[in-house]
Coordinates of C-alpha atoms in Angstrom, one line a residue:
M1 CA 116.2 57.6 -54.8
V2 CA 112.7 56.2 -54.8
H3 CA 114.1 52.7 -55.7
A4 CA 116.7 52.9 -52.9
C5 CA 114.0 53.8 -50.4
L6 CA 111.8 50.9 -51.7
R7 CA 114.7 48.5 -51.4
T8 CA 115.4 49.7 -47.9
S9 CA 111.7 49.3 -47.0
V10 CA 111.5 45.8 -48.4
R11 CA 114.7 44.8 -46.6
A12 CA 113.4 46.1 -43.3
A13 CA 110.1 44.3 -43.8
W14 CA 112.0 41.1 -44.6
L15 CA 114.2 41.4 -41.5
A16 CA 111.1 42.1 -39.4
A17 CA 109.4 39.0 -40.7
L18 CA 112.5 36.9 -40.1
V19 CA 112.8 38.2 -36.5
A20 CA 109.1 37.4 -35.9
S21 CA 109.5 34.0 -37.4
V22 CA 112.5 33.2 -35.1
A23 CA 110.5 34.6 -32.1
M24 CA 107.6 32.4 -32.9
T25 CA 109.8 29.3 -33.3
A26 CA 111.4 30.1 -29.9
E27 CA 108.1 30.4 -28.3
A28 CA 106.6 27.3 -29.9
G29 CA 106.2 24.3 -27.7
P30 CA 108.2 21.1 -28.2
R31 CA 107.5 18.9 -31.2
W32 CA 107.2 15.8 -29.0
A33 CA 106.5 15.2 -25.3
I34 CA 105.8 12.3 -23.0
V35 CA 104.4 12.2 -19.4
V36 CA 104.3 8.9 -17.4
H37 CA 102.7 7.9 -14.1
G38 CA 103.2 4.7 -12.1
G39 CA 100.4 5.1 -9.7
A40 CA 99.3 7.5 -7.0
G41 CA 98.6 6.8 -3.3
V42 CA 100.1 6.7 0.1
I43 CA 103.7 7.2 -0.9
E44 CA 105.7 9.1 1.8
R45 CA 109.4 9.5 2.3
Q46 CA 109.6 7.6 5.6
Q47 CA 107.9 4.6 3.9
L48 CA 110.5 4.2 1.1
S49 CA 114.0 3.0 1.8
A50 CA 116.8 4.6 -0.2
E51 CA 117.0 1.4 -2.3
Q52 CA 113.3 1.4 -3.0
E53 CA 113.3 5.1 -4.0
R54 CA 116.3 4.5 -6.4
A55 CA 114.5 1.5 -7.9
Y56 CA 111.3 3.5 -8.6
R57 CA 113.1 6.5 -10.0
E58 CA 115.2 4.3 -12.2
A59 CA 112.1 2.4 -13.4
M60 CA 110.4 5.7 -14.3
R61 CA 113.5 7.0 -16.0
K62 CA 113.9 3.9 -18.1
V63 CA 110.3 4.0 -19.3
T64 CA 110.3 7.7 -20.0
E65 CA 113.6 7.6 -21.9
H66 CA 112.3 4.6 -23.9
G67 CA 109.3 6.6 -25.0
A68 CA 111.3 9.7 -25.6
K69 CA 113.6 7.9 -27.9
L70 CA 110.7 6.5 -29.9
L71 CA 109.1 9.9 -30.2
A72 CA 112.4 11.6 -31.3
A73 CA 112.6 8.9 -34.0
N74 CA 109.2 10.0 -35.3
K75 CA 107.3 7.0 -34.1
P76 CA 103.4 7.4 -34.0
A77 CA 101.8 8.2 -30.7
L78 CA 99.9 5.0 -30.4
D79 CA 103.0 2.9 -31.0
V80 CA 104.8 4.8 -28.3
I81 CA 101.9 4.3 -25.8
E82 CA 101.7 0.6 -26.4
S83 CA 105.5 0.0 -26.2
T84 CA 106.0 2.1 -23.2
I85 CA 103.2 0.8 -21.1
G86 CA 104.2 -2.7 -22.2
L87 CA 107.5 -2.2 -20.3
M88 CA 105.6 -1.1 -17.2
E89 CA 103.3 -4.2 -17.4
D90 CA 106.4 -6.3 -17.2
D91 CA 107.8 -4.5 -14.2
P92 CA 106.7 -6.0 -10.9
L93 CA 107.2 -2.7 -9.1
F94 CA 103.8 -1.5 -10.6
N95 CA 100.2 -2.5 -10.2
A96 CA 99.8 -3.6 -13.8
G97 CA 100.6 -6.8 -15.6
R98 CA 103.1 -8.8 -13.6
G99 CA 102.9 -6.7 -10.5
A100 CA 99.1 -6.6 -10.4
V101 CA 97.0 -6.9 -7.2
F102 CA 94.7 -9.9 -6.6
T103 CA 90.9 -10.1 -6.4
A104 CA 89.2 -11.7 -3.4
Q105 CA 89.1 -14.9 -5.5
G106 CA 92.9 -14.9 -5.8
R107 CA 92.9 -13.9 -9.5
N108 CA 94.7 -11.1 -11.3
E109 CA 92.0 -9.4 -13.4
L110 CA 93.7 -6.8 -15.6
D111 CA 92.2 -3.7 -17.3
A112 CA 93.6 -1.4 -19.9
A113 CA 92.7 1.3 -22.4
I114 CA 94.3 3.2 -25.3
M115 CA 93.0 6.2 -27.3
D116 CA 94.1 8.1 -30.4
G117 CA 93.6 11.9 -30.2
K118 CA 93.6 12.3 -34.0
T119 CA 90.7 10.0 -34.8
L120 CA 89.2 9.4 -31.3
K121 CA 89.6 5.7 -32.0
A122 CA 89.8 3.8 -28.7
G123 CA 90.1 0.3 -27.4
A124 CA 89.6 -1.1 -23.9
V125 CA 89.7 -4.4 -22.0
A126 CA 88.6 -5.4 -18.5
G127 CA 89.0 -8.6 -16.4
V128 CA 91.7 -10.0 -18.6
T129 CA 93.5 -13.0 -17.0
R130 CA 95.7 -14.6 -19.6
T131 CA 97.1 -11.9 -21.8
R132 CA 100.6 -10.8 -20.9
H133 CA 100.2 -7.2 -22.2
P134 CA 96.6 -5.9 -21.7
I135 CA 97.6 -2.6 -23.4
S136 CA 98.4 -4.5 -26.6
L137 CA 95.0 -6.2 -26.4
A138 CA 93.3 -2.8 -26.0
R139 CA 95.2 -1.6 -29.1
R140 CA 93.9 -4.7 -31.0
V141 CA 90.4 -4.0 -29.9
A142 CA 90.7 -0.5 -31.4
D143 CA 92.4 -1.6 -34.6
A144 CA 91.0 -5.0 -35.3
S145 CA 87.4 -5.1 -34.0
P146 CA 84.3 -3.0 -34.4
H147 CA 84.1 -2.5 -30.7
V148 CA 85.6 -0.2 -28.0
M149 CA 85.5 -2.5 -24.9
L150 CA 85.8 -6.3 -24.4
V151 CA 85.7 -8.0 -21.0
G152 CA 86.6 -11.3 -19.3
V153 CA 86.7 -14.6 -21.2
G154 CA 85.7 -13.0 -24.4
A155 CA 88.5 -10.5 -24.2
D156 CA 91.1 -13.2 -23.7
E157 CA 89.6 -15.3 -26.5
F158 CA 89.9 -12.3 -28.9
S159 CA 93.5 -11.9 -27.6
K160 CA 94.3 -15.5 -28.7
Q161 CA 92.7 -15.0 -32.1
Q162 CA 94.9 -11.9 -32.5
G163 CA 98.1 -13.9 -31.7
L164 CA 99.0 -12.0 -28.6
Q165 CA 101.1 -13.7 -26.0
Q166 CA 99.2 -15.8 -23.5
V167 CA 100.5 -16.8 -20.0
E168 CA 99.6 -19.0 -17.1
P169 CA 97.8 -17.1 -14.3
G170 CA 100.8 -17.6 -12.1
Y171 CA 102.9 -15.4 -14.4
F172 CA 101.3 -12.3 -12.8
Y173 CA 101.9 -13.5 -9.2
T174 CA 104.1 -11.5 -6.8
Q175 CA 104.5 -12.4 -3.2
R176 CA 104.0 -8.9 -1.8
R177 CA 100.6 -8.6 -3.7
W178 CA 99.6 -12.0 -2.4
D179 CA 100.5 -11.0 1.2
A180 CA 98.5 -7.8 0.8
L181 CA 95.5 -9.9 -0.3
V182 CA 95.7 -12.2 2.6
K183 CA 95.9 -9.3 5.0
Y184 CA 92.9 -7.7 3.4
L185 CA 90.8 -10.9 3.4
Q186 CA 91.7 -11.7 7.1
A187 CA 90.7 -8.1 8.1
N188 CA 87.4 -8.5 6.3
K189 CA 86.8 -12.1 7.6
L190 CA 86.8 -13.5 4.1
P191 CA 88.3 -16.9 3.1
V192 CA 91.8 -17.1 1.6
P193 CA 91.8 -18.8 -1.8
A194 CA 94.4 -21.2 -3.2
K195 CA 97.3 -19.6 -5.1
P196 CA 97.1 -19.5 -8.9
S197 CA 98.7 -22.1 -11.0
G198 CA 101.9 -21.7 -12.9
I199 CA 103.9 -19.5 -10.5
A200 CA 107.4 -19.2 -11.9
N201 CA 109.1 -16.6 -9.7
D202 CA 107.2 -15.6 -6.6
D203 CA 109.2 -12.5 -5.8
P204 CA 110.8 -10.9 -8.8
A205 CA 111.1 -7.5 -7.0
K206 CA 112.0 -8.7 -3.6
G207 CA 112.5 -6.0 -1.1
L208 CA 112.0 -3.2 -3.6
A209 CA 108.3 -3.0 -4.4
H210 CA 106.1 -0.7 -2.3
D211 CA 102.4 -1.1 -1.5
E212 CA 101.0 2.4 -2.3
G213 CA 97.8 1.6 -0.5
K214 CA 96.2 -1.5 -2.2
K215 CA 95.7 0.4 -5.5
G216 CA 97.8 1.7 -8.3
T217 CA 97.9 2.2 -12.1
V218 CA 100.3 2.9 -14.9
G219 CA 99.7 5.4 -17.6
V220 CA 101.3 7.3 -20.5
V221 CA 100.3 10.3 -22.5
V222 CA 102.3 11.5 -25.5
L223 CA 102.5 14.1 -28.3
D224 CA 104.2 12.9 -31.4
M225 CA 106.1 14.7 -34.2
A226 CA 103.0 14.7 -36.3
G227 CA 101.2 16.8 -33.7
N228 CA 98.9 14.0 -32.5
V229 CA 98.3 13.2 -28.8
A230 CA 97.4 9.8 -27.4
A231 CA 96.7 8.2 -24.0
G232 CA 97.0 4.8 -22.4
T233 CA 96.3 3.3 -19.0
S234 CA 96.8 -0.2 -17.5
T235 CA 96.0 -1.6 -14.0
G236 CA 95.3 -4.6 -11.9
G237 CA 92.6 -2.7 -10.0
T238 CA 92.3 -2.8 -6.2
T239 CA 93.3 -5.5 -3.8
G240 CA 90.4 -7.8 -2.8
K241 CA 88.0 -6.5 -5.5
R242 CA 84.9 -8.6 -5.8
W243 CA 82.0 -9.3 -8.2
G244 CA 83.9 -8.4 -11.3
R245 CA 84.6 -4.8 -10.2
V246 CA 86.0 -2.5 -12.9
G247 CA 87.5 0.9 -12.2
D248 CA 88.1 3.9 -14.3
S249 CA 91.3 2.9 -16.2
P250 CA 89.5 1.1 -19.1
I251 CA 86.6 3.6 -19.3
V252 CA 87.1 6.1 -22.0
G253 CA 86.5 9.6 -20.6
A254 CA 87.1 8.6 -17.0
G255 CA 90.6 7.2 -16.6
T256 CA 91.7 7.5 -20.2
Y257 CA 91.0 10.1 -22.9
A258 CA 92.7 11.8 -25.8
S259 CA 91.7 14.4 -28.4
N260 CA 93.8 16.6 -30.7
Q261 CA 91.2 19.3 -30.0
S262 CA 92.2 19.5 -26.3
C263 CA 94.6 17.1 -24.6
A264 CA 95.4 13.5 -23.6
V265 CA 94.9 12.3 -20.0
S266 CA 95.7 9.2 -18.0
A267 CA 94.5 8.8 -14.5
T268 CA 95.3 6.8 -11.3
G269 CA 93.5 6.5 -8.0
T270 CA 90.2 5.3 -6.6
G271 CA 88.4 4.6 -9.8
E272 CA 84.8 5.0 -8.6
Y273 CA 85.3 8.7 -8.1
F274 CA 87.1 9.2 -11.4
I275 CA 84.1 7.5 -13.1
R276 CA 81.6 9.7 -11.4
L277 CA 83.4 12.9 -12.5
S278 CA 84.5 11.7 -15.9
V279 CA 87.8 13.1 -14.9
A280 CA 89.9 12.6 -18.1
H281 CA 87.2 14.1 -20.3
E282 CA 86.4 16.9 -17.9
I283 CA 90.0 18.1 -18.0
C284 CA 90.0 18.1 -21.8
S285 CA 86.6 19.9 -21.9
L286 CA 88.0 22.7 -19.7
V287 CA 91.0 23.1 -22.0
R288 CA 88.8 23.1 -25.2
Y289 CA 85.7 25.0 -24.2
R290 CA 87.0 27.3 -21.4
G291 CA 90.4 27.9 -22.8
M292 CA 92.2 27.0 -19.6
S293 CA 95.8 26.1 -19.5
L294 CA 96.4 22.3 -19.2
Q295 CA 97.8 22.7 -15.6
A296 CA 94.9 24.9 -14.5
A297 CA 92.4 22.4 -15.9
A298 CA 94.1 19.5 -14.2
D299 CA 94.2 21.3 -10.9
E300 CA 90.6 22.4 -11.2
V301 CA 89.4 18.8 -11.5
I302 CA 91.9 17.0 -9.2
Q303 CA 92.5 19.6 -6.5
K304 CA 88.9 20.9 -6.4
Q305 CA 86.3 18.6 -7.9
L306 CA 87.8 15.3 -7.0
T307 CA 88.9 16.4 -3.5
A308 CA 85.4 17.9 -2.8
L309 CA 84.0 14.4 -3.6
Q310 CA 86.5 12.9 -1.2
G311 CA 88.2 11.0 -4.0
D312 CA 91.9 10.4 -4.2
G313 CA 94.4 10.1 -7.0
G314 CA 95.9 12.0 -9.8
I315 CA 96.5 12.4 -13.6
V316 CA 99.2 13.1 -16.2
A317 CA 98.3 15.1 -19.3
V318 CA 99.8 16.5 -22.5
A319 CA 98.4 19.0 -25.1
P320 CA 99.0 19.3 -28.8
D321 CA 100.9 22.5 -28.2
G322 CA 103.4 20.7 -26.0
Q323 CA 102.0 21.7 -22.6
M324 CA 102.6 19.0 -20.0
A325 CA 100.9 18.6 -16.6
W326 CA 100.4 16.4 -13.6
S327 CA 98.2 16.9 -10.6
F328 CA 97.4 14.6 -7.6
N329 CA 95.8 15.0 -4.2
T330 CA 97.6 12.1 -2.5
S331 CA 100.9 12.1 -0.6
G332 CA 102.7 10.9 -3.7
M333 CA 102.6 9.8 -7.3
Y334 CA 105.3 8.1 -9.3
R335 CA 105.7 10.4 -12.3
A336 CA 108.1 11.5 -15.0
R337 CA 108.1 13.6 -18.2
A338 CA 110.4 14.6 -21.0
A339 CA 110.1 16.7 -24.2
E340 CA 112.1 17.8 -27.2
G341 CA 114.9 19.9 -25.8
Q342 CA 114.0 19.1 -22.2
P343 CA 115.6 16.5 -19.9
V344 CA 113.7 13.8 -18.1
T345 CA 112.1 15.1 -14.9
I346 CA 111.1 12.5 -12.2
G347 CA 109.0 12.9 -9.1
I348 CA 107.6 10.7 -6.4
F349 CA 106.6 12.8 -3.4
K350 CA 104.2 15.7 -3.0
D351 CA 106.8 18.4 -2.4
E352 CA 108.7 17.7 -5.7
K353 CA 107.9 19.9 -8.7

């Protein structure tokens, strides 16, 4: 009788443990996740034609599905960041790589950063003019140099030494970005420079691209199957920028940050404000030290701190437990996310979840 009771007790304990295990598994977050942004700014429904809206949604879907496929195949976080942002740098719809805005001197000066949440290893470049994929160059800075940030001619020279693809300045040219520059220069009574050399196709996104307000950025944050987070950001900066201006995108802690102890963040907006607030790191600090949820931390910084400073823009973020978030105080932000067991969700306007 005692043995029977003991067996019953053991069986009951085993069943209770099994139920608890199943419950914990059900409550656990996804093993992988990806959140993407294509820039925040003045993006309102009446400004986008149906064709333009379809083009941006499809571009965001393509990029997110690409990253999701890599993550589901157990690819490391940094590889996914580099590959996914590389696609966006080749898409003239976005202010990065081929669709970048022009400086007042008529140049495309490109910035990018990438950061590994597991090791805190980071790489960044600013003022790049010849490298097709600045995000790949940022990755090489992290992996193949003793430094974190390289700028200008030196960054492009390092790029050539690393065997990354080099292009003529005209490769980055798009007619709508040039038109935006001319309009800006004329309004500010500044001279209009000569067009860059080597223009191959002056309007690869004719009639589809939208000017979100002279600025924009692309960024990706991911959680991989190993439980590591990473972040990457790439941009052409702001139209008509002068004197070698650099924004927040390549600055670790401002526009890009990742730590397995908290979260990964990529930002977009008016960089000067993001630098002053160290936006990306501030969000991660609220998660780590105050125990805030990822969404609450993002909203605290973007909706309160950034807004109080009269800065504009937004962020995307992901945490090691699978939490995903985005927050922006502009009228729109191109954004998308996906995770294990969850379909791709895409948004553009403020009133979309």
